[in-house]
Coordinates of C-alpha atoms in Angstrom, one line a residue:
M1 CA -75.1 -4.1 -36.3
A2 CA -75.8 -7.3 -38.3
T3 CA -74.4 -10.5 -36.7
Y4 CA -73.3 -13.4 -38.8
T5 CA -72.1 -16.8 -37.7
G6 CA -69.7 -18.9 -39.7
F7 CA -66.0 -18.9 -40.5
V8 CA -63.5 -17.0 -42.7
Q9 CA -62.5 -19.3 -45.5
S10 CA -60.1 -16.8 -47.2
N11 CA -59.0 -13.2 -47.0
N12 CA -62.2 -12.0 -48.7
L13 CA -64.7 -14.8 -48.3
F14 CA -67.1 -15.4 -45.4
V15 CA -69.1 -18.6 -45.2
N16 CA -72.4 -18.6 -43.3
D17 CA -73.7 -21.6 -41.4
D18 CA -76.3 -22.0 -44.2
D19 CA -73.4 -22.2 -46.8
T20 CA -74.2 -18.8 -48.3
F21 CA -71.3 -16.6 -49.1
L22 CA -70.4 -12.9 -48.6
N23 CA -67.5 -11.1 -50.3
L24 CA -65.5 -9.3 -47.6
S25 CA -62.6 -6.8 -47.6
I26 CA -60.3 -5.8 -44.7
N27 CA -60.1 -2.3 -43.2
T28 CA -57.5 -1.9 -40.5
R29 CA -57.9 0.9 -37.9
S30 CA -54.7 1.5 -36.1
E31 CA -53.6 3.9 -33.4
V32 CA -49.8 4.1 -33.0
F33 CA -48.3 5.8 -30.0
A34 CA -45.0 7.8 -30.2
H35 CA -42.3 5.5 -28.7
D36 CA -40.9 4.3 -25.4
G37 CA -42.6 0.9 -25.5
E38 CA -46.3 2.1 -25.5
E39 CA -48.7 -0.4 -27.1
A40 CA -49.8 -0.1 -30.7
Q41 CA -53.3 -1.4 -31.1
L42 CA -54.5 -2.8 -34.5
I43 CA -58.3 -3.5 -35.0
P44 CA -59.3 -5.4 -38.1
E45 CA -62.8 -4.8 -39.6
W46 CA -64.4 -7.1 -42.1
V47 CA -66.7 -5.1 -44.4
I48 CA -69.4 -6.8 -46.6
T49 CA -69.0 -5.5 -50.1
T50 CA -71.5 -7.7 -52.0
G51 CA -74.5 -9.8 -51.3
V52 CA -76.0 -7.4 -48.8
S53 CA -75.6 -3.8 -47.9
A54 CA -72.2 -3.0 -46.4
T55 CA -72.2 -4.0 -42.8
N56 CA -69.4 -4.1 -40.2
I57 CA -68.7 -7.5 -38.8
D58 CA -67.0 -7.4 -35.4
F59 CA -64.1 -9.8 -34.6
D60 CA -62.0 -10.2 -31.5
E61 CA -59.4 -7.5 -31.2
V62 CA -55.7 -8.5 -31.1
V63 CA -53.4 -6.2 -29.0
R64 CA -49.7 -6.3 -29.8
T65 CA -46.9 -4.6 -28.0
G66 CA -44.1 -2.9 -30.0
V67 CA -41.6 0.0 -30.1
K68 CA -41.4 2.7 -32.7
W69 CA -37.9 3.2 -34.0
E70 CA -36.3 6.6 -33.6
T71 CA -36.0 8.6 -36.8
Y72 CA -33.8 11.4 -37.9
S73 CA -36.3 13.9 -36.6
D74 CA -36.3 12.3 -33.1
I75 CA -32.5 12.4 -32.9
F76 CA -31.7 15.9 -34.2
Y77 CA -34.8 18.1 -33.7
N78 CA -36.9 19.4 -30.9
R79 CA -34.1 20.1 -28.5
I80 CA -31.5 22.7 -27.6
W81 CA -28.0 21.8 -28.8
I82 CA -24.7 23.1 -27.2
I83 CA -21.8 22.5 -29.7
P84 CA -19.5 21.2 -28.3
S85 CA -21.2 20.1 -25.1
S86 CA -17.9 19.6 -23.3
L87 CA -14.4 21.1 -23.4
D88 CA -11.2 19.4 -22.2
L89 CA -8.8 22.2 -21.6
T90 CA -5.9 20.0 -20.6
G91 CA -2.7 21.5 -22.0
A92 CA -4.4 24.6 -23.4
P93 CA -2.3 27.8 -23.3
T94 CA -3.6 30.9 -21.7
S95 CA -4.1 32.3 -25.3
F96 CA -6.7 29.6 -26.0
S97 CA -10.1 30.5 -27.5
T98 CA -12.9 28.7 -29.3
T99 CA -16.4 29.2 -30.5
I100 CA -19.4 27.7 -28.6
S101 CA -22.5 27.3 -30.7
V102 CA -26.1 27.2 -29.4
W103 CA -28.6 25.7 -31.8
N104 CA -32.4 25.8 -31.4
S105 CA -33.5 22.7 -33.3
Y106 CA -37.1 23.3 -32.4
F107 CA -39.5 24.3 -35.2
V108 CA -40.7 27.1 -33.1
Q109 CA -39.1 30.1 -31.3
K110 CA -37.3 29.5 -28.0
T111 CA -35.9 32.2 -25.6
M112 CA -32.5 32.0 -23.8
T113 CA -32.6 34.1 -20.6
A114 CA -29.1 33.4 -19.0
A115 CA -25.8 31.5 -19.2
T116 CA -25.0 30.7 -15.6
P117 CA -21.4 29.6 -14.6
T118 CA -20.6 27.2 -11.8
N119 CA -17.0 26.7 -10.5
I120 CA -15.7 28.8 -13.4
S121 CA -13.0 31.5 -13.2
G122 CA -10.4 32.9 -15.6
I123 CA -12.7 32.4 -18.6
T124 CA -14.4 35.1 -20.6
F125 CA -17.7 33.9 -22.1
A126 CA -20.7 36.3 -22.4
P127 CA -23.6 35.2 -24.7
T128 CA -26.1 37.9 -25.4
V129 CA -29.2 37.4 -23.1
P130 CA -32.0 37.5 -23.3
H131 CA -32.1 36.2 -26.9
T132 CA -35.0 34.7 -28.8
F133 CA -34.0 32.0 -31.2
N134 CA -36.0 31.6 -34.3
A135 CA -36.9 28.1 -35.4
L136 CA -33.7 26.2 -36.3
E137 CA -31.5 29.2 -35.5
I138 CA -27.9 28.8 -34.5
Q139 CA -25.7 31.4 -32.7
G140 CA -21.9 31.2 -32.0
Y141 CA -20.3 32.8 -28.9
N142 CA -16.5 33.2 -28.2
L143 CA -15.0 31.5 -25.2
A144 CA -11.5 32.4 -24.2
L145 CA -9.0 31.8 -21.3
T146 CA -7.3 34.6 -19.5
P147 CA -4.0 34.7 -17.6
A148 CA -6.0 34.5 -14.4
A149 CA -7.2 31.0 -15.3
P150 CA -6.6 28.5 -12.4
A151 CA -4.1 25.6 -12.7
S152 CA -7.1 23.2 -13.1
I153 CA -10.8 23.7 -13.8
N154 CA -13.9 21.6 -13.4
G155 CA -17.1 23.5 -13.9
N156 CA -19.9 24.2 -16.3
Y157 CA -22.2 26.8 -17.9
Q158 CA -25.9 26.2 -17.8
F159 CA -28.0 27.8 -20.6
I160 CA -31.4 28.8 -19.1
F161 CA -34.4 28.9 -21.5
S162 CA -37.8 30.1 -20.4
D163 CA -39.6 27.7 -22.7
A164 CA -37.3 24.7 -23.3
E165 CA -34.8 22.5 -21.4
D166 CA -31.6 24.0 -19.8
P167 CA -28.6 22.2 -21.3
Y168 CA -25.0 22.4 -19.9
L169 CA -21.5 23.1 -21.3
L170 CA -19.0 21.1 -19.2
I171 CA -15.5 22.5 -18.9
S172 CA -12.6 20.6 -17.3
G173 CA -8.8 20.1 -17.6
V174 CA -5.4 21.1 -16.3
L175 CA -4.5 24.4 -17.9
S176 CA -1.1 25.7 -18.9
V177 CA 0.9 28.9 -18.9
T178 CA 3.3 29.4 -21.9
F179 CA 7.0 29.6 -20.9
P180 CA 8.5 31.7 -23.7
F181 CA 12.1 31.3 -22.7
F182 CA 14.8 28.9 -24.0
H183 CA 17.9 27.1 -22.7
N184 CA 21.2 28.9 -22.9
W185 CA 23.5 26.5 -24.8
E186 CA 26.6 27.8 -23.0
N187 CA 25.8 24.9 -20.7
T188 CA 24.5 21.4 -21.4
M189 CA 20.7 20.8 -21.2
L190 CA 19.6 17.8 -19.2
E191 CA 16.8 15.3 -19.9
R192 CA 16.0 12.6 -17.3
I193 CA 13.9 9.6 -18.3
S194 CA 12.6 7.6 -15.3
Y195 CA 11.1 4.2 -15.2
L196 CA 10.0 2.5 -11.9
T197 CA 11.0 -1.1 -11.0
N198 CA 10.6 -2.9 -7.7
V199 CA 13.8 -5.0 -7.3
I200 CA 13.4 -7.7 -4.6
E201 CA 16.8 -9.2 -3.8
S202 CA 17.4 -12.4 -1.8
K203 CA 20.3 -12.9 0.6
S204 CA 22.2 -14.8 -2.2
G205 CA 21.9 -11.7 -4.5
K206 CA 19.3 -13.2 -6.9
E207 CA 16.5 -10.9 -7.8
Q208 CA 12.9 -10.7 -8.7
R209 CA 12.0 -7.5 -10.6
V210 CA 8.5 -6.1 -11.1
R211 CA 7.6 -3.2 -13.4
L212 CA 5.5 -0.5 -11.6
R213 CA 5.2 2.2 -14.3
K214 CA 3.9 1.6 -17.8
Y215 CA 5.5 4.6 -19.4
P216 CA 8.5 6.6 -18.3
R217 CA 8.4 10.0 -16.7
R218 CA 10.5 12.8 -18.1
Q219 CA 12.2 15.8 -16.6
L220 CA 13.8 18.6 -18.5
E221 CA 16.3 21.0 -16.9
Y222 CA 17.2 24.4 -18.6
N223 CA 19.6 27.1 -17.8
T224 CA 18.1 30.3 -19.1
L225 CA 19.9 33.5 -19.8
V226 CA 17.4 36.3 -19.2
A227 CA 18.8 39.0 -21.4
S228 CA 18.0 40.7 -24.7
G229 CA 21.2 41.5 -26.6
N230 CA 22.5 45.0 -25.9
D231 CA 19.1 46.5 -25.3
I232 CA 19.3 47.1 -21.5
D233 CA 15.8 48.5 -21.2
N234 CA 14.3 45.6 -23.1
T235 CA 16.4 43.2 -21.0
A236 CA 15.0 44.7 -17.8
I237 CA 11.5 44.2 -19.1
Q238 CA 12.2 40.6 -20.0
R239 CA 13.7 39.9 -16.6
V240 CA 10.7 41.3 -14.7
L241 CA 8.3 39.4 -17.0
F242 CA 10.3 36.2 -16.2
H243 CA 10.0 36.8 -12.5
N244 CA 6.4 37.8 -12.7
Q245 CA 5.6 34.6 -14.5
F246 CA 7.3 32.7 -11.8
T247 CA 5.4 34.6 -9.0
F248 CA 2.1 34.1 -10.7
G249 CA 2.5 30.5 -12.0
K250 CA 4.9 28.6 -9.8
S251 CA 2.0 26.2 -8.8
K252 CA 0.5 26.1 -12.3
T253 CA 0.8 23.9 -15.3
W254 CA 3.0 25.2 -18.1
L255 CA 3.6 24.7 -21.7
I256 CA 7.4 24.6 -22.1
P257 CA 9.5 24.4 -25.3
V258 CA 11.4 21.2 -25.8
C259 CA 14.6 23.0 -26.4
Q260 CA 16.7 20.2 -27.8
D261 CA 14.1 20.0 -30.7
Y262 CA 14.0 23.7 -31.8
R263 CA 14.5 24.4 -35.4
Y264 CA 14.3 27.5 -37.7
V265 CA 11.5 27.9 -40.2
G266 CA 13.1 27.7 -43.6
Y267 CA 10.8 30.2 -45.4
D268 CA 8.5 33.1 -44.8
L269 CA 5.3 31.9 -43.1
P270 CA 2.3 34.1 -43.8
S271 CA -0.7 34.5 -41.5
G272 CA -3.4 31.9 -42.2
T273 CA -1.0 29.1 -42.7
S274 CA -2.4 25.6 -41.9
T275 CA 0.5 23.5 -43.0
I276 CA 4.2 24.0 -42.0
N277 CA 7.1 22.3 -43.6
V278 CA 9.6 21.3 -40.9
D279 CA 11.6 18.2 -40.0
T280 CA 9.7 16.3 -37.4
Q281 CA 11.4 13.0 -37.5
Y282 CA 12.9 12.0 -34.1
H283 CA 11.5 15.3 -32.6
D284 CA 9.0 15.6 -29.8
Y285 CA 6.0 16.4 -32.1
V286 CA 2.8 14.4 -31.4
D287 CA -0.7 14.4 -32.7
N288 CA -2.8 17.0 -30.8
G289 CA 0.4 18.4 -29.3
Y290 CA 1.4 22.0 -29.2
V291 CA 3.9 24.0 -31.2
L292 CA 5.5 27.4 -30.4
L293 CA 6.1 29.8 -33.2
Y294 CA 8.6 32.3 -31.8
K295 CA 9.9 35.7 -32.7
A296 CA 10.6 37.2 -29.2
Y297 CA 9.8 36.5 -25.6
D298 CA 6.8 38.9 -26.0
D299 CA 5.9 38.0 -29.6
Y300 CA 5.0 34.4 -30.2
E301 CA 2.0 32.1 -31.0
V302 CA 1.0 28.7 -29.7
V303 CA -0.7 26.4 -32.3
R304 CA -2.0 22.9 -32.0
I305 CA -1.2 19.9 -34.2
D306 CA -3.9 18.1 -36.1
S307 CA -1.7 15.6 -37.9
L308 CA 2.0 15.3 -39.0
T309 CA 4.4 13.5 -41.3
T310 CA 8.2 13.4 -41.1
S311 CA 8.4 16.7 -42.9
T312 CA 5.1 18.6 -42.3
I313 CA 2.8 19.7 -39.6
T314 CA -0.9 20.3 -40.2
L315 CA -2.5 22.6 -37.7
I316 CA -6.0 22.4 -36.2
A317 CA -6.4 26.1 -36.7
P318 CA -4.3 28.4 -39.0
T319 CA -1.7 30.8 -37.7
T320 CA -2.7 34.3 -36.9
Q321 CA 0.6 36.1 -37.5
D322 CA 3.3 36.4 -40.2
Y323 CA 6.6 34.8 -39.4
A324 CA 9.8 35.6 -41.3
R325 CA 12.3 33.0 -42.4
N326 CA 14.5 31.8 -39.5
S327 CA 11.7 32.3 -36.9
I328 CA 11.9 29.5 -34.3
I329 CA 9.6 26.6 -34.3
V330 CA 9.7 24.1 -31.4
P331 CA 7.4 21.4 -29.9
M332 CA 5.9 22.1 -26.5
R333 CA 5.1 19.8 -23.6
Q334 CA 2.7 20.3 -20.6
S335 CA 4.9 20.5 -17.5
V336 CA 5.1 21.6 -13.9
F337 CA 8.0 22.8 -11.8
S338 CA 10.0 19.9 -10.4
D339 CA 11.1 21.7 -7.3
E340 CA 9.7 24.3 -5.0
T341 CA 12.8 26.4 -5.5
S342 CA 14.5 27.5 -8.8
N343 CA 18.0 28.9 -8.5
G344 CA 19.5 31.8 -10.4
E345 CA 22.5 34.2 -10.5
S346 CA 22.4 37.9 -11.2
L347 CA 25.1 39.1 -13.5
T348 CA 23.9 42.7 -13.3
Y349 CA 20.7 44.3 -12.1
E350 CA 19.1 43.5 -15.5
I351 CA 20.8 40.2 -16.5
E352 CA 20.3 36.8 -14.9
T353 CA 20.9 33.2 -15.5
F354 CA 18.2 30.9 -14.1
S355 CA 18.0 27.1 -13.7
T356 CA 14.6 25.5 -14.0
A357 CA 13.6 21.8 -13.9
W358 CA 10.3 20.7 -15.3
D359 CA 8.4 17.4 -14.9
V360 CA 6.5 16.6 -18.1
M361 CA 3.0 15.7 -17.1
V362 CA 1.9 13.4 -19.9
Q363 CA 3.7 10.0 -19.8
D364 CA 3.9 8.1 -23.0
S365 CA 6.1 5.7 -24.9
L366 CA 8.3 8.6 -26.2
Q367 CA 6.3 8.2 -29.4
N368 CA 7.9 10.1 -32.4
R369 CA 11.3 10.3 -30.8
T370 CA 12.3 6.7 -30.8
V371 CA 13.5 4.0 -33.2
P372 CA 12.3 0.6 -31.9
Y373 CA 15.2 -1.4 -30.6
I374 CA 15.7 -4.7 -32.5
P375 CA 18.6 -6.7 -31.1
T376 CA 21.3 -7.6 -33.6
Y377 CA 22.6 -10.5 -31.5
V378 CA 20.6 -12.7 -29.2
Y379 CA 22.4 -15.3 -26.9
K380 CA 20.4 -17.7 -24.7
G381 CA 17.2 -15.7 -25.2
Y382 CA 18.6 -12.3 -24.2
D383 CA 20.0 -9.5 -26.4
V384 CA 23.7 -8.7 -26.5
Y385 CA 24.3 -5.0 -26.3
M386 CA 27.5 -4.4 -28.5
Q387 CA 27.9 -0.7 -27.9
T388 CA 31.4 0.2 -26.6
S389 CA 31.8 2.8 -23.9
D390 CA 33.1 6.3 -24.5
F391 CA 36.4 6.9 -22.7
S392 CA 36.6 10.7 -23.2
S393 CA 36.5 10.7 -19.4
N394 CA 37.4 7.9 -16.9
N395 CA 34.9 5.1 -16.4
S396 CA 34.3 4.0 -12.8
V397 CA 34.4 0.3 -11.7
E398 CA 33.0 -0.9 -8.4
V399 CA 33.3 -4.4 -7.1
Y400 CA 31.1 -5.2 -4.1
N401 CA 29.8 -7.9 -1.9
P402 CA 27.6 -6.8 1.1
Q403 CA 29.1 -8.2 4.3
R404 CA 28.1 -8.4 7.9
R405 CA 30.9 -8.3 10.5
L406 CA 30.4 -10.5 13.5
D407 CA 32.5 -9.0 16.2
N408 CA 31.9 -8.9 20.0
N409 CA 35.0 -6.8 20.4
T410 CA 36.5 -9.5 22.7
G411 CA 39.0 -11.0 20.3
I412 CA 38.2 -13.2 17.3
F413 CA 35.7 -11.8 14.7
S414 CA 34.3 -13.2 11.5
I415 CA 32.8 -11.9 8.2
D416 CA 29.5 -13.1 6.7
S417 CA 29.3 -12.3 3.0
R418 CA 25.9 -12.2 1.4
Y419 CA 27.0 -13.4 -2.1
K420 CA 29.1 -16.4 -3.0
S421 CA 30.9 -14.1 -5.5
T422 CA 31.1 -10.4 -6.0
K423 CA 29.0 -8.2 -8.3
E424 CA 30.6 -5.6 -10.5
R425 CA 29.1 -2.2 -11.3
T426 CA 30.6 -0.2 -14.1
D427 CA 30.0 2.9 -16.2
L428 CA 28.7 2.6 -19.7
R429 CA 29.2 6.0 -21.4
L430 CA 27.8 6.9 -24.8
L431 CA 28.3 9.8 -27.1
L432 CA 25.3 10.1 -29.4
K433 CA 26.2 12.3 -32.4
T434 CA 22.9 12.6 -34.4
K435 CA 19.2 12.7 -33.8
R436 CA 19.0 9.2 -35.3
E437 CA 21.5 7.9 -32.7
I438 CA 19.6 9.6 -29.9
A439 CA 16.3 8.0 -31.2
E440 CA 18.0 4.6 -31.4
F441 CA 19.2 4.9 -27.8
L442 CA 15.8 6.0 -26.6
G443 CA 14.4 2.8 -28.3
F444 CA 17.0 0.7 -26.4
L445 CA 16.1 2.4 -23.2
D446 CA 12.4 1.7 -23.7
Y447 CA 13.3 -1.9 -24.4
R448 CA 15.2 -2.1 -21.1
A449 CA 12.4 -0.4 -19.1
G450 CA 14.9 0.8 -16.5
R451 CA 16.2 -2.0 -14.3
L452 CA 13.6 -4.4 -15.4
N453 CA 15.1 -6.4 -18.3
S454 CA 18.5 -8.1 -18.3
M455 CA 21.0 -8.2 -21.2
W456 CA 24.5 -9.4 -22.1
V457 CA 27.3 -6.8 -22.2
P458 CA 30.9 -7.7 -23.1
T459 CA 33.7 -6.4 -21.0
Y460 CA 35.5 -5.4 -24.3
S461 CA 38.8 -6.3 -22.7
K462 CA 41.3 -8.9 -23.9
D463 CA 40.3 -11.1 -20.9
I464 CA 41.4 -14.4 -22.6
Q465 CA 44.6 -14.9 -24.7
I466 CA 44.9 -18.2 -26.5
T467 CA 48.3 -19.9 -26.3
Q468 CA 47.8 -22.9 -28.5
A469 CA 46.2 -23.1 -32.0
G470 CA 42.9 -25.0 -32.1
S471 CA 41.0 -26.9 -34.8
S472 CA 37.4 -26.5 -35.9
G473 CA 36.1 -29.4 -33.8
D474 CA 37.9 -28.5 -30.5
T475 CA 35.6 -27.8 -27.5
T476 CA 38.6 -26.7 -25.4
I477 CA 41.0 -23.7 -25.6
K478 CA 44.4 -23.4 -24.0
I479 CA 44.9 -19.9 -22.5
K480 CA 47.3 -17.9 -20.4
N481 CA 46.7 -18.5 -16.7
I482 CA 44.2 -16.0 -15.3
G483 CA 43.3 -18.0 -12.2
Y484 CA 39.9 -18.9 -13.6
G485 CA 39.8 -22.3 -12.0
L486 CA 41.1 -21.0 -8.7
F487 CA 38.9 -17.9 -8.3
M488 CA 36.1 -17.9 -10.9
Q489 CA 35.1 -21.5 -11.3
D490 CA 31.9 -21.0 -9.3
A491 CA 31.2 -17.4 -10.3
D492 CA 28.0 -17.2 -12.3
T493 CA 29.0 -13.8 -13.6
R494 CA 32.0 -15.1 -15.5
K495 CA 30.7 -18.2 -17.3
D496 CA 30.2 -16.8 -20.8
L497 CA 32.6 -15.5 -23.5
V498 CA 32.4 -13.5 -26.7
F499 CA 35.0 -14.3 -29.3
M500 CA 35.2 -11.2 -31.6
K501 CA 36.7 -12.3 -34.9
T502 CA 38.9 -9.9 -36.9
D503 CA 36.1 -9.5 -39.4
G504 CA 33.7 -8.2 -36.7
T505 CA 31.7 -11.4 -36.3
P506 CA 31.0 -12.3 -32.6
L507 CA 30.8 -15.9 -31.4
F508 CA 29.2 -16.6 -28.1
R509 CA 30.2 -19.7 -26.0
R510 CA 29.7 -20.9 -22.4
I511 CA 32.5 -22.2 -20.2
T512 CA 31.6 -25.6 -18.8
G513 CA 34.8 -26.3 -16.9
S514 CA 38.5 -25.6 -16.4
S515 CA 41.7 -27.4 -15.6
Q516 CA 45.4 -26.6 -15.0
D517 CA 47.8 -27.6 -17.8
P518 CA 51.3 -28.9 -16.8
S519 CA 52.8 -26.0 -18.7
G520 CA 51.2 -23.6 -16.3
D521 CA 48.5 -22.5 -18.7
E522 CA 44.8 -23.1 -18.2
V523 CA 42.4 -25.2 -20.3
L524 CA 38.8 -24.0 -20.6
S525 CA 36.1 -26.3 -21.8
L526 CA 33.3 -24.8 -24.0
D527 CA 29.8 -25.9 -24.6
S528 CA 30.5 -26.2 -28.4
S529 CA 33.4 -25.8 -30.8
L530 CA 34.2 -22.5 -32.6
G531 CA 33.8 -24.2 -36.0
F532 CA 37.1 -23.2 -37.6
N533 CA 40.8 -23.6 -37.2
F534 CA 42.0 -20.7 -35.0
T535 CA 44.9 -19.0 -33.3
N536 CA 44.9 -16.0 -30.9
N537 CA 45.5 -13.7 -34.0
D538 CA 42.1 -14.6 -35.4
F539 CA 40.3 -12.5 -32.8
R540 CA 40.3 -8.8 -32.0
Y541 CA 39.5 -9.8 -28.4
I542 CA 38.1 -12.5 -26.3
S543 CA 36.0 -11.0 -23.5
F544 CA 33.8 -12.2 -20.7
L545 CA 30.2 -11.7 -21.4
R546 CA 28.4 -10.2 -18.4
F547 CA 24.8 -10.9 -17.7
S548 CA 23.6 -7.6 -16.4
R549 CA 21.0 -4.9 -16.2
L550 CA 20.9 -1.1 -15.8
D551 CA 21.7 -0.1 -12.2
S552 CA 19.2 2.7 -12.1
D553 CA 15.7 3.4 -13.4
I554 CA 16.7 6.9 -14.2
T555 CA 18.9 7.7 -17.2
E556 CA 20.2 11.2 -17.9
L557 CA 20.9 12.6 -21.3
S558 CA 23.2 15.6 -21.4
Y559 CA 22.6 17.6 -24.6
I560 CA 25.7 19.4 -25.8
T561 CA 23.8 20.7 -28.8
T562 CA 20.3 20.0 -30.1
D563 CA 21.6 16.9 -32.0
V564 CA 24.5 15.7 -29.8
A565 CA 24.1 14.1 -26.3
Q566 CA 26.2 12.3 -23.8
V567 CA 24.8 9.5 -21.6
N568 CA 26.4 8.0 -18.6
M569 CA 24.7 4.8 -17.4
K570 CA 25.8 2.2 -14.9
I571 CA 25.3 -1.6 -15.4
V572 CA 25.5 -4.2 -12.7
D573 CA 25.9 -7.9 -12.8
V574 CA 22.9 -10.2 -12.4
F575 CA 23.3 -13.7 -10.9
E576 CA 20.3 -15.4 -12.6
I577 CA 22.1 -16.4 -15.8
P578 CA 20.0 -18.3 -18.3

């Protein structure tokens, strides 16, 4: 090999020490490794093209480290694909089935010799083995649940290949058994919504409250009439099926119909339907939730929601049966039995009524069922709940102050009261007459979060009666003597008033003091004037405004029909007035 000394003056010109010139060109030999950080080595060669016969000139080699980017081929080919590679069966009914695809993305044949289950039961899945896949061949195999599926599953199938990797199909989830029975509307249906609040009360009665549960829990209680019209034989079969389901699935997870939300399909629904027209607003339909299409206890179909609007449901997979007009459609929820025991009564050997209580497993923010609560009135930073109580039945009132009796049984004794004034606990009963009203109440309940958040609630009584006309700038009112200065002056629970004008406009004021008038009436001082000339006749009522909260984290809705519900809450005074 010829050796030259000198320097490179440009990309194609070499200058010798004796100032002679050679024309050069660059050839680059390169060896590039596949990926994963291996070195790529580039070796330049300078080749003489004129002046002398072509001769290689060696230069120092430069070694550079780099990584080759993955390409489409690297990502998708030369491997075995399982599609999908994992299944979450949470909430799936026992009628669930799907297709598992195995794709040989190699460019050569590959042979599958086995599909081996681990911790799997109650599932039918039988790929044909051995099977030799041609290059880029894909095969689909049916996987289905059986009634013998366990309450929960966490296992896998491994696909064994003699000449390739052995990929897995992972299967997990809490499974469900379909409960194809409905509430008997001869009795009310109950729904309990439960928040969780830690209430820490001091000796003085003041509280600190901490939320312990992000979303409420729900419980549904049904009374089911197990019968089938006048068909005694069919009734007997229905009854034994009902009992057999209980025997088999008491410890399992179920898909139960949300009975207060059932509706009738308004038209004939043919097999293969993917979109169903039905009113979903304020109903318990959710994305990826389940729907029951029902003809009879032994003739029904469970389908899954892909998306929904207020008037349509789009299904993940089309229906497989025909449904006549007035077939039942109802949302379903994954649930478990609330109690170890369910009680029933036999009316005959074939006919029974059975009471069942269900705990809904998935906690959420009540989603599609609520109208967000936006307070109409706010006083001192807290909402004023202006919903009057329903007096179709008596409302209870409890006045209490925890006491400790100091008594040695030798004579004189004393009482130590915890609070400086009493607290009052009263009923607040509501009759909700439409789905919209129920949705608004659920929004209010979510805003309260059980016992967590305080609110103002009027007594709605004519607690104050004005005895002397007042002017727009007055900050005092003269009232009939109610013993306010004598008994309530220091009671934090009775420092605020609502003046409900005859036109329905409320005015909120705080009492800042009281005095006795020589006439025998009382004079209350307010934190600001009412802003207009007034007499007692200008108001429907003047009530005390109670700063309070819900007394319980659990609220019960009693459904008289699917669209009408009664609620009985209790509210209790809170001492920490703003």
